[in-house]
Amino acid sequence: MSDPTGDTAGVAVPVKRRLRRGVTLAYGFGSVAYGAKDAAFGTFLLIYYNQVLGLNSFKVGLVIMAALVFDAFIDPMVGVLSDRTRSRWGRRHPWLYASALPIAIGWLLLWNPPAGSETLRLGWLFLTAVVTRSAVSCFEVPSQALTPELTTDYDERTRITAYRYLFGWAGGLAIVLLAYGVLLTARPDYPNGLFNPAGYHQLALVSAVVMVVAILVSAFGTHGEISRLPQVDTQPQPFGAVMGELWQTLHNRGFVVLILAGVCAYTNQGISYALANYFYAYAWQLSPGALQLLPITLFLGATAAFLIAPRIGRTTSKPRAACVFVLSGATVYAGFCALFLLGLLPPPGWTRVAVLFPLFAIQTALSVSSFILGASMMADVVEESQVRTGRRNEGVFFAGSFFVQKCTSGLGIAVAGGILALVGLQDKIDPATASPDKVHNFVLTFILIYGTLAAVAAFLFTKFPFGRAEHEARLSGLAAAENEGAPHIIG
């Protein structure tokens, strides 16, 4: 750790290395927390407040969007404070340890609103969503910032990012499997288990425990790496100067390209998550048994991405590969929606499952691969910025990425609520008696929006300004500067 007086420069560039398996697994395992939270939040929160509690879907969507946009402005400050934290546990780990309990408390409150008016419950939703997501930021932003700190190796970053996504999907799909297979199954008083409020309360408790365990395991498992992480000198500065440096840091072409692509990609993900249960109930008409198999199918797709993305990243350009993955995933998604719209799907039952589930797995593999490569490119932006500014601001960059994820997931839920209102599915409607025209319009409206956003994201990925050769050249220059004693200071 650098001297408190600020007279000693810290390590400017992390080691180019392959991480030990135990460290890689511990680091990746932390994403179980975010995956569990994101799956429950994105997949079940809208239907819980809308169909179970009886609140208007459009109002719920707007409140969730407002909460997430409001909360998202916490992320840049977490990034700045994380970059500037000095402790015997380094810059990131104090945040990891401190986040666990607030996340659990906020999460339990979110799923247990008090009885009362619609206004009261919407206010409760807003406040608890802000608290929960802010606490998640205090873990996820510093945790993601560890990616470029643990190694500067161009391909190793893609590999450890793939582990994060694999564990994130495993955590999320485990929660979904538990929900569909145990907690939200059909019961005498609730033939459709998705409308059983007790199941959601149990889901909240289990997922809170999962998140706390994942956070602590990841923090402890990577604790031994603290001495190998970049150690920086921090000097006190007025707030205005800090904001000026933040603006300078974020004024980076590669960062802007990834943020804009992320706006489109994560909005699509937010819409898809929020509407998933509506698709399963109204369009695909999946049986309880099929719903229990669905998480396994999706996890197979995520596992395929874990294997594919790092290999593709080693053999071709990350930006080009991300573009192809986005377009291919959207094409597959449009394909099975087209089968439904044209009446070419088999009738509801296991034959329909046999057609849809392989397509679900392929689309998941393509989509997750694009996210892995996008996150890996964000890690590569760190050194490009360091060359321009002389500062390592990992926390700021990944805070910006997380900011976009939050804003767009909220936007996605709001758009989902708007789609439901537009096609007439915003109120409690039994899937067995839903109008075929409404369901048809629901699927058509969704795929038009999804396809448009995917096309824009793919185009933006092609505008990412550098690749492997430029990254390696920057590392050589930074290493030479460090050997000459050039200082590395966060002002």
mmCIF file of C-alpha atoms in Angstrom, residues 78-338:
data_model
loop_
_atom_site.group_PDB
_atom_site.id
_atom_site.type_symbol
_atom_site.label_atom_id
_atom_site.label_comp_id
_atom_site.label_asym_id
_atom_site.label_seq_id
_atom_site.Cartn_x
_atom_site.Cartn_y
_atom_site.Cartn_z
ATOM 1 C CA VAL A 78 -19.510 4.335 -5.949
ATOM 2 C CA GLY A 79 -17.013 4.000 -8.783
ATOM 3 C CA VAL A 80 -15.191 7.201 -7.830
ATOM 4 C CA LEU A 81 -15.156 6.371 -4.110
ATOM 5 C CA SER A 82 -14.045 2.810 -4.804
ATOM 6 C CA ASP A 83 -11.163 4.054 -6.978
ATOM 7 C CA ARG A 84 -10.126 6.431 -4.191
ATOM 8 C CA THR A 85 -10.532 4.058 -1.229
ATOM 9 C CA ARG A 86 -7.345 3.363 0.742
ATOM 10 C CA SER A 87 -7.241 0.611 3.323
ATOM 11 C CA ARG A 88 -5.202 -2.387 4.329
ATOM 12 C CA TRP A 89 -7.742 -4.388 2.320
ATOM 13 C CA GLY A 90 -7.116 -2.358 -0.816
ATOM 14 C CA ARG A 91 -9.598 -0.347 -2.840
ATOM 15 C CA ARG A 92 -12.316 -2.905 -3.565
ATOM 16 C CA HIS A 93 -12.636 -5.440 -0.755
ATOM 17 C CA PRO A 94 -13.977 -3.102 1.957
ATOM 18 C CA TRP A 95 -16.937 -2.455 -0.334
ATOM 19 C CA LEU A 96 -17.463 -6.153 -1.024
ATOM 20 C CA TYR A 97 -17.641 -7.084 2.642
ATOM 21 C CA ALA A 98 -19.818 -4.128 3.636
ATOM 22 C CA SER A 99 -22.484 -4.691 0.967
ATOM 23 C CA ALA A 100 -23.797 -8.103 2.020
ATOM 24 C CA LEU A 101 -26.133 -7.212 4.894
ATOM 25 C CA PRO A 102 -27.752 -4.091 3.313
ATOM 26 C CA ILE A 103 -28.511 -6.090 0.169
ATOM 27 C CA ALA A 104 -30.296 -8.790 2.159
ATOM 28 C CA ILE A 105 -32.361 -6.329 4.208
ATOM 29 C CA GLY A 106 -33.429 -4.225 1.221
ATOM 30 C CA TRP A 107 -34.284 -7.336 -0.771
ATOM 31 C CA LEU A 108 -36.580 -8.790 1.892
ATOM 32 C CA LEU A 109 -38.410 -5.479 2.282
ATOM 33 C CA LEU A 110 -38.936 -5.230 -1.487
ATOM 34 C CA TRP A 111 -40.929 -8.461 -1.607
ATOM 35 C CA ASN A 112 -42.935 -7.860 1.556
ATOM 36 C CA PRO A 113 -44.883 -4.612 1.018
ATOM 37 C CA PRO A 114 -47.372 -3.527 3.680
ATOM 38 C CA ALA A 115 -51.106 -3.743 3.116
ATOM 39 C CA GLY A 116 -52.621 -0.470 1.960
ATOM 40 C CA SER A 117 -53.548 1.663 -0.988
ATOM 41 C CA GLU A 118 -52.052 1.448 -4.459
ATOM 42 C CA THR A 119 -50.166 4.696 -3.814
ATOM 43 C CA LEU A 120 -48.626 3.300 -0.627
ATOM 44 C CA ARG A 121 -47.501 0.122 -2.320
ATOM 45 C CA LEU A 122 -46.089 1.947 -5.312
ATOM 46 C CA GLY A 123 -44.153 4.214 -2.940
ATOM 47 C CA TRP A 124 -42.870 1.171 -1.063
ATOM 48 C CA LEU A 125 -41.784 -0.378 -4.361
ATOM 49 C CA PHE A 126 -39.881 2.788 -5.293
ATOM 50 C CA LEU A 127 -38.039 3.168 -1.977
ATOM 51 C CA THR A 128 -37.102 -0.461 -1.471
ATOM 52 C CA ALA A 129 -35.987 -0.845 -5.090
ATOM 53 C CA VAL A 130 -33.675 2.161 -4.671
ATOM 54 C CA VAL A 131 -32.244 0.809 -1.402
ATOM 55 C CA THR A 132 -31.694 -2.676 -2.789
ATOM 56 C CA ARG A 133 -30.132 -1.621 -6.053
ATOM 57 C CA SER A 134 -27.877 0.942 -4.349
ATOM 58 C CA ALA A 135 -26.588 -1.767 -2.025
ATOM 59 C CA VAL A 136 -26.030 -4.055 -5.018
ATOM 60 C CA SER A 137 -23.974 -1.272 -6.627
ATOM 61 C CA CYS A 138 -21.681 -1.223 -3.612
ATOM 62 C CA PHE A 139 -20.817 -4.831 -4.381
ATOM 63 C CA GLU A 140 -21.087 -5.153 -8.138
ATOM 64 C CA VAL A 141 -19.184 -2.018 -9.198
ATOM 65 C CA PRO A 142 -16.040 -2.763 -7.124
ATOM 66 C CA SER A 143 -16.313 -6.455 -7.994
ATOM 67 C CA GLN A 144 -16.416 -5.791 -11.742
ATOM 68 C CA ALA A 145 -13.569 -3.306 -11.344
ATOM 69 C CA LEU A 146 -11.366 -6.198 -10.251
ATOM 70 C CA THR A 147 -11.397 -7.663 -13.787
ATOM 71 C CA PRO A 148 -8.774 -5.297 -15.272
ATOM 72 C CA GLU A 149 -6.888 -5.206 -11.946
ATOM 73 C CA LEU A 150 -6.409 -8.957 -11.654
ATOM 74 C CA THR A 151 -4.694 -9.259 -15.040
ATOM 75 C CA THR A 152 -3.812 -7.226 -18.118
ATOM 76 C CA ASP A 153 -3.804 -10.284 -20.388
ATOM 77 C CA TYR A 154 -6.136 -9.612 -23.338
ATOM 78 C CA ASP A 155 -7.510 -13.162 -23.523
ATOM 79 C CA GLU A 156 -7.441 -13.900 -19.778
ATOM 80 C CA ARG A 157 -9.852 -11.034 -19.239
ATOM 81 C CA THR A 158 -12.340 -12.683 -21.573
ATOM 82 C CA ARG A 159 -11.839 -16.002 -19.762
ATOM 83 C CA ILE A 160 -12.497 -14.643 -16.257
ATOM 84 C CA THR A 161 -15.391 -12.556 -17.584
ATOM 85 C CA ALA A 162 -16.852 -15.770 -18.993
ATOM 86 C CA TYR A 163 -16.681 -17.284 -15.505
ATOM 87 C CA ARG A 164 -18.550 -14.283 -14.112
ATOM 88 C CA TYR A 165 -21.296 -14.715 -16.669
ATOM 89 C CA LEU A 166 -21.469 -18.477 -16.174
ATOM 90 C CA PHE A 167 -21.868 -18.124 -12.409
ATOM 91 C CA GLY A 168 -24.246 -15.207 -12.840
ATOM 92 C CA TRP A 169 -26.495 -17.265 -15.078
ATOM 93 C CA ALA A 170 -26.178 -20.262 -12.765
ATOM 94 C CA GLY A 171 -27.319 -18.162 -9.808
ATOM 95 C CA GLY A 172 -30.163 -16.586 -11.701
ATOM 96 C CA LEU A 173 -31.411 -19.810 -13.254
ATOM 97 C CA ALA A 174 -31.138 -21.660 -9.937
ATOM 98 C CA ILE A 175 -33.547 -19.099 -8.493
ATOM 99 C CA VAL A 176 -35.837 -19.428 -11.505
ATOM 100 C CA LEU A 177 -35.743 -23.233 -11.251
ATOM 101 C CA LEU A 178 -36.556 -23.055 -7.555
ATOM 102 C CA ALA A 179 -39.438 -20.700 -8.294
ATOM 103 C CA TYR A 180 -40.980 -22.735 -11.107
ATOM 104 C CA GLY A 181 -40.178 -26.134 -9.609
ATOM 105 C CA VAL A 182 -40.968 -25.617 -5.938
ATOM 106 C CA LEU A 183 -42.171 -22.235 -4.725
ATOM 107 C CA LEU A 184 -44.566 -21.145 -7.488
ATOM 108 C CA THR A 185 -46.048 -24.504 -8.428
ATOM 109 C CA ALA A 186 -49.775 -25.166 -8.701
ATOM 110 C CA ARG A 187 -51.726 -25.663 -5.447
ATOM 111 C CA PRO A 188 -55.412 -26.245 -4.709
ATOM 112 C CA ASP A 189 -55.971 -22.571 -3.862
ATOM 113 C CA TYR A 190 -53.702 -21.373 -6.695
ATOM 114 C CA PRO A 191 -54.015 -23.569 -9.829
ATOM 115 C CA ASN A 192 -51.493 -21.226 -11.451
ATOM 116 C CA GLY A 193 -48.643 -21.014 -8.963
ATOM 117 C CA LEU A 194 -47.377 -17.755 -10.489
ATOM 118 C CA PHE A 195 -50.210 -15.995 -8.662
ATOM 119 C CA ASN A 196 -49.401 -17.362 -5.186
ATOM 120 C CA PRO A 197 -48.115 -14.521 -2.945
ATOM 121 C CA ALA A 198 -46.601 -16.863 -0.320
ATOM 122 C CA GLY A 199 -44.301 -18.328 -2.946
ATOM 123 C CA TYR A 200 -42.798 -14.914 -3.650
ATOM 124 C CA HIS A 201 -42.115 -14.308 0.047
ATOM 125 C CA GLN A 202 -40.269 -17.633 0.256
ATOM 126 C CA LEU A 203 -38.394 -16.831 -2.942
ATOM 127 C CA ALA A 204 -37.208 -13.539 -1.448
ATOM 128 C CA LEU A 205 -35.851 -15.246 1.664
ATOM 129 C CA VAL A 206 -33.978 -17.965 -0.206
ATOM 130 C CA SER A 207 -32.479 -15.567 -2.735
ATOM 131 C CA ALA A 208 -31.344 -13.204 0.040
ATOM 132 C CA VAL A 209 -29.387 -16.036 1.661
ATOM 133 C CA VAL A 210 -27.882 -17.015 -1.702
ATOM 134 C CA MET A 211 -26.732 -13.445 -2.369
ATOM 135 C CA VAL A 212 -25.052 -13.031 1.025
ATOM 136 C CA VAL A 213 -23.206 -16.348 0.705
ATOM 137 C CA ALA A 214 -22.013 -15.559 -2.833
ATOM 138 C CA ILE A 215 -20.722 -12.108 -1.853
ATOM 139 C CA LEU A 216 -18.778 -13.355 1.165
ATOM 140 C CA VAL A 217 -17.307 -16.367 -0.655
ATOM 141 C CA SER A 218 -16.097 -14.132 -3.482
ATOM 142 C CA ALA A 219 -14.626 -11.538 -1.120
ATOM 143 C CA PHE A 220 -12.796 -14.140 0.980
ATOM 144 C CA GLY A 221 -11.681 -16.108 -2.075
ATOM 145 C CA THR A 222 -10.033 -13.101 -3.719
ATOM 146 C CA HIS A 223 -8.718 -11.545 -0.508
ATOM 147 C CA GLY A 224 -5.275 -13.055 -1.026
ATOM 148 C CA GLU A 225 -4.906 -11.129 -4.309
ATOM 149 C CA ILE A 226 -5.040 -7.711 -2.649
ATOM 150 C CA SER A 227 -1.263 -7.329 -2.535
ATOM 151 C CA ARG A 228 -1.052 -7.996 -6.307
ATOM 152 C CA LEU A 229 -3.636 -5.376 -7.282
ATOM 153 C CA PRO A 230 -2.677 -1.867 -8.456
ATOM 154 C CA GLN A 231 -1.837 0.344 -5.503
ATOM 155 C CA VAL A 232 -2.421 4.012 -6.125
ATOM 156 C CA ASP A 233 -1.697 7.245 -4.343
ATOM 157 C CA THR A 234 -4.754 9.389 -3.642
ATOM 158 C CA GLN A 235 -4.579 13.084 -2.908
ATOM 159 C CA PRO A 236 -7.447 15.200 -1.537
ATOM 160 C CA GLN A 237 -9.159 17.405 -4.109
ATOM 161 C CA PRO A 238 -12.180 19.718 -4.199
ATOM 162 C CA PHE A 239 -15.404 18.120 -5.391
ATOM 163 C CA GLY A 240 -15.342 20.157 -8.607
ATOM 164 C CA ALA A 241 -11.872 18.899 -9.490
ATOM 165 C CA VAL A 242 -12.959 15.323 -8.875
ATOM 166 C CA MET A 243 -15.962 15.806 -11.183
ATOM 167 C CA GLY A 244 -13.683 17.347 -13.802
ATOM 168 C CA GLU A 245 -11.409 14.312 -13.750
ATOM 169 C CA LEU A 246 -14.468 12.060 -13.894
ATOM 170 C CA TRP A 247 -15.652 13.845 -17.039
ATOM 171 C CA GLN A 248 -12.192 13.607 -18.586
ATOM 172 C CA THR A 249 -12.054 9.898 -17.839
ATOM 173 C CA LEU A 250 -15.477 9.181 -19.313
ATOM 174 C CA HIS A 251 -14.743 11.225 -22.445
ATOM 175 C CA ASN A 252 -13.333 8.112 -24.069
ATOM 176 C CA ARG A 253 -14.463 6.852 -27.455
ATOM 177 C CA GLY A 254 -14.224 3.157 -26.610
ATOM 178 C CA PHE A 255 -16.196 3.684 -23.414
ATOM 179 C CA VAL A 256 -18.887 5.721 -25.188
ATOM 180 C CA VAL A 257 -19.292 3.085 -27.913
ATOM 181 C CA LEU A 258 -19.709 0.297 -25.354
ATOM 182 C CA ILE A 259 -22.137 2.363 -23.285
ATOM 183 C CA LEU A 260 -24.339 3.121 -26.294
ATOM 184 C CA ALA A 261 -24.281 -0.523 -27.411
ATOM 185 C CA GLY A 262 -25.096 -1.497 -23.827
ATOM 186 C CA VAL A 263 -28.102 0.825 -23.770
ATOM 187 C CA CYS A 264 -29.639 -1.166 -26.621
ATOM 188 C CA ALA A 265 -28.552 -4.636 -25.474
ATOM 189 C CA TYR A 266 -29.541 -4.217 -21.825
ATOM 190 C CA THR A 267 -32.852 -2.590 -22.710
ATOM 191 C CA ASN A 268 -33.621 -5.688 -24.763
ATOM 192 C CA GLN A 269 -32.624 -7.870 -21.838
ATOM 193 C CA GLY A 270 -34.803 -5.864 -19.469
ATOM 194 C CA ILE A 271 -37.822 -6.155 -21.763
ATOM 195 C CA SER A 272 -37.238 -9.890 -22.241
ATOM 196 C CA TYR A 273 -36.905 -10.590 -18.525
ATOM 197 C CA ALA A 274 -39.983 -8.575 -17.624
ATOM 198 C CA LEU A 275 -42.120 -10.249 -20.283
ATOM 199 C CA ALA A 276 -40.749 -13.780 -19.875
ATOM 200 C CA ASN A 277 -43.602 -15.069 -17.725
ATOM 201 C CA TYR A 278 -46.167 -13.440 -20.018
ATOM 202 C CA PHE A 279 -44.615 -15.275 -22.968
ATOM 203 C CA TYR A 280 -44.568 -18.567 -21.083
ATOM 204 C CA ALA A 281 -48.206 -18.200 -20.000
ATOM 205 C CA TYR A 282 -49.905 -16.477 -22.956
ATOM 206 C CA ALA A 283 -47.797 -17.239 -26.058
ATOM 207 C CA TRP A 284 -45.802 -20.432 -25.533
ATOM 208 C CA GLN A 285 -48.353 -21.867 -23.055
ATOM 209 C CA LEU A 286 -45.787 -23.965 -21.236
ATOM 210 C CA SER A 287 -46.890 -26.559 -18.717
ATOM 211 C CA PRO A 288 -45.532 -26.599 -15.143
ATOM 212 C CA GLY A 289 -43.283 -29.499 -16.126
ATOM 213 C CA ALA A 290 -41.861 -27.560 -19.059
ATOM 214 C CA LEU A 291 -41.226 -24.535 -16.850
ATOM 215 C CA GLN A 292 -39.162 -26.714 -14.533
ATOM 216 C CA LEU A 293 -36.990 -27.807 -17.481
ATOM 217 C CA LEU A 294 -36.654 -24.284 -18.857
ATOM 218 C CA PRO A 295 -33.857 -23.089 -16.505
ATOM 219 C CA ILE A 296 -31.791 -26.148 -17.399
ATOM 220 C CA THR A 297 -32.241 -25.349 -21.085
ATOM 221 C CA LEU A 298 -31.179 -21.736 -20.596
ATOM 222 C CA PHE A 299 -28.201 -22.781 -18.507
ATOM 223 C CA LEU A 300 -27.051 -25.067 -21.307
ATOM 224 C CA GLY A 301 -27.060 -22.008 -23.528
ATOM 225 C CA ALA A 302 -25.086 -19.965 -20.978
ATOM 226 C CA THR A 303 -22.589 -22.830 -20.620
ATOM 227 C CA ALA A 304 -22.145 -22.899 -24.387
ATOM 228 C CA ALA A 305 -21.381 -19.156 -24.277
ATOM 229 C CA PHE A 306 -18.843 -19.787 -21.500
ATOM 230 C CA LEU A 307 -17.040 -22.184 -23.840
ATOM 231 C CA ILE A 308 -17.518 -20.277 -27.100
ATOM 232 C CA ALA A 309 -16.858 -16.608 -26.272
ATOM 233 C CA PRO A 310 -13.253 -16.936 -24.990
ATOM 234 C CA ARG A 311 -12.302 -19.136 -27.936
ATOM 235 C CA ILE A 312 -13.837 -16.782 -30.477
ATOM 236 C CA GLY A 313 -12.166 -13.853 -28.699
ATOM 237 C CA ARG A 314 -8.754 -15.492 -29.155
ATOM 238 C CA THR A 315 -9.205 -16.100 -32.866
ATOM 239 C CA THR A 316 -10.870 -12.940 -34.124
ATOM 240 C CA SER A 317 -11.705 -9.353 -33.248
ATOM 241 C CA LYS A 318 -13.796 -8.962 -30.087
ATOM 242 C CA PRO A 319 -15.900 -6.136 -31.586
ATOM 243 C CA ARG A 320 -16.608 -8.069 -34.788
ATOM 244 C CA ALA A 321 -17.507 -11.209 -32.861
ATOM 245 C CA ALA A 322 -19.823 -9.268 -30.523
ATOM 246 C CA CYS A 323 -21.610 -7.771 -33.546
ATOM 247 C CA VAL A 324 -22.137 -11.197 -35.128
ATOM 248 C CA PHE A 325 -23.388 -12.698 -31.858
ATOM 249 C CA VAL A 326 -25.930 -9.897 -31.349
ATOM 250 C CA LEU A 327 -27.327 -10.172 -34.880
ATOM 251 C CA SER A 328 -27.435 -13.966 -34.777
ATOM 252 C CA GLY A 329 -29.198 -13.992 -31.410
ATOM 253 C CA ALA A 330 -31.826 -11.540 -32.621
ATOM 254 C CA THR A 331 -32.367 -13.602 -35.778
ATOM 255 C CA VAL A 332 -33.006 -16.764 -33.777
ATOM 256 C CA TYR A 333 -35.362 -14.885 -31.427
ATOM 257 C CA ALA A 334 -37.269 -13.460 -34.393
ATOM 258 C CA GLY A 335 -37.381 -16.949 -35.873
ATOM 259 C CA PHE A 336 -39.323 -18.631 -33.129
ATOM 260 C CA CYS A 337 -41.598 -15.596 -32.747
ATOM 261 C CA ALA A 338 -42.302 -15.839 -36.497
#
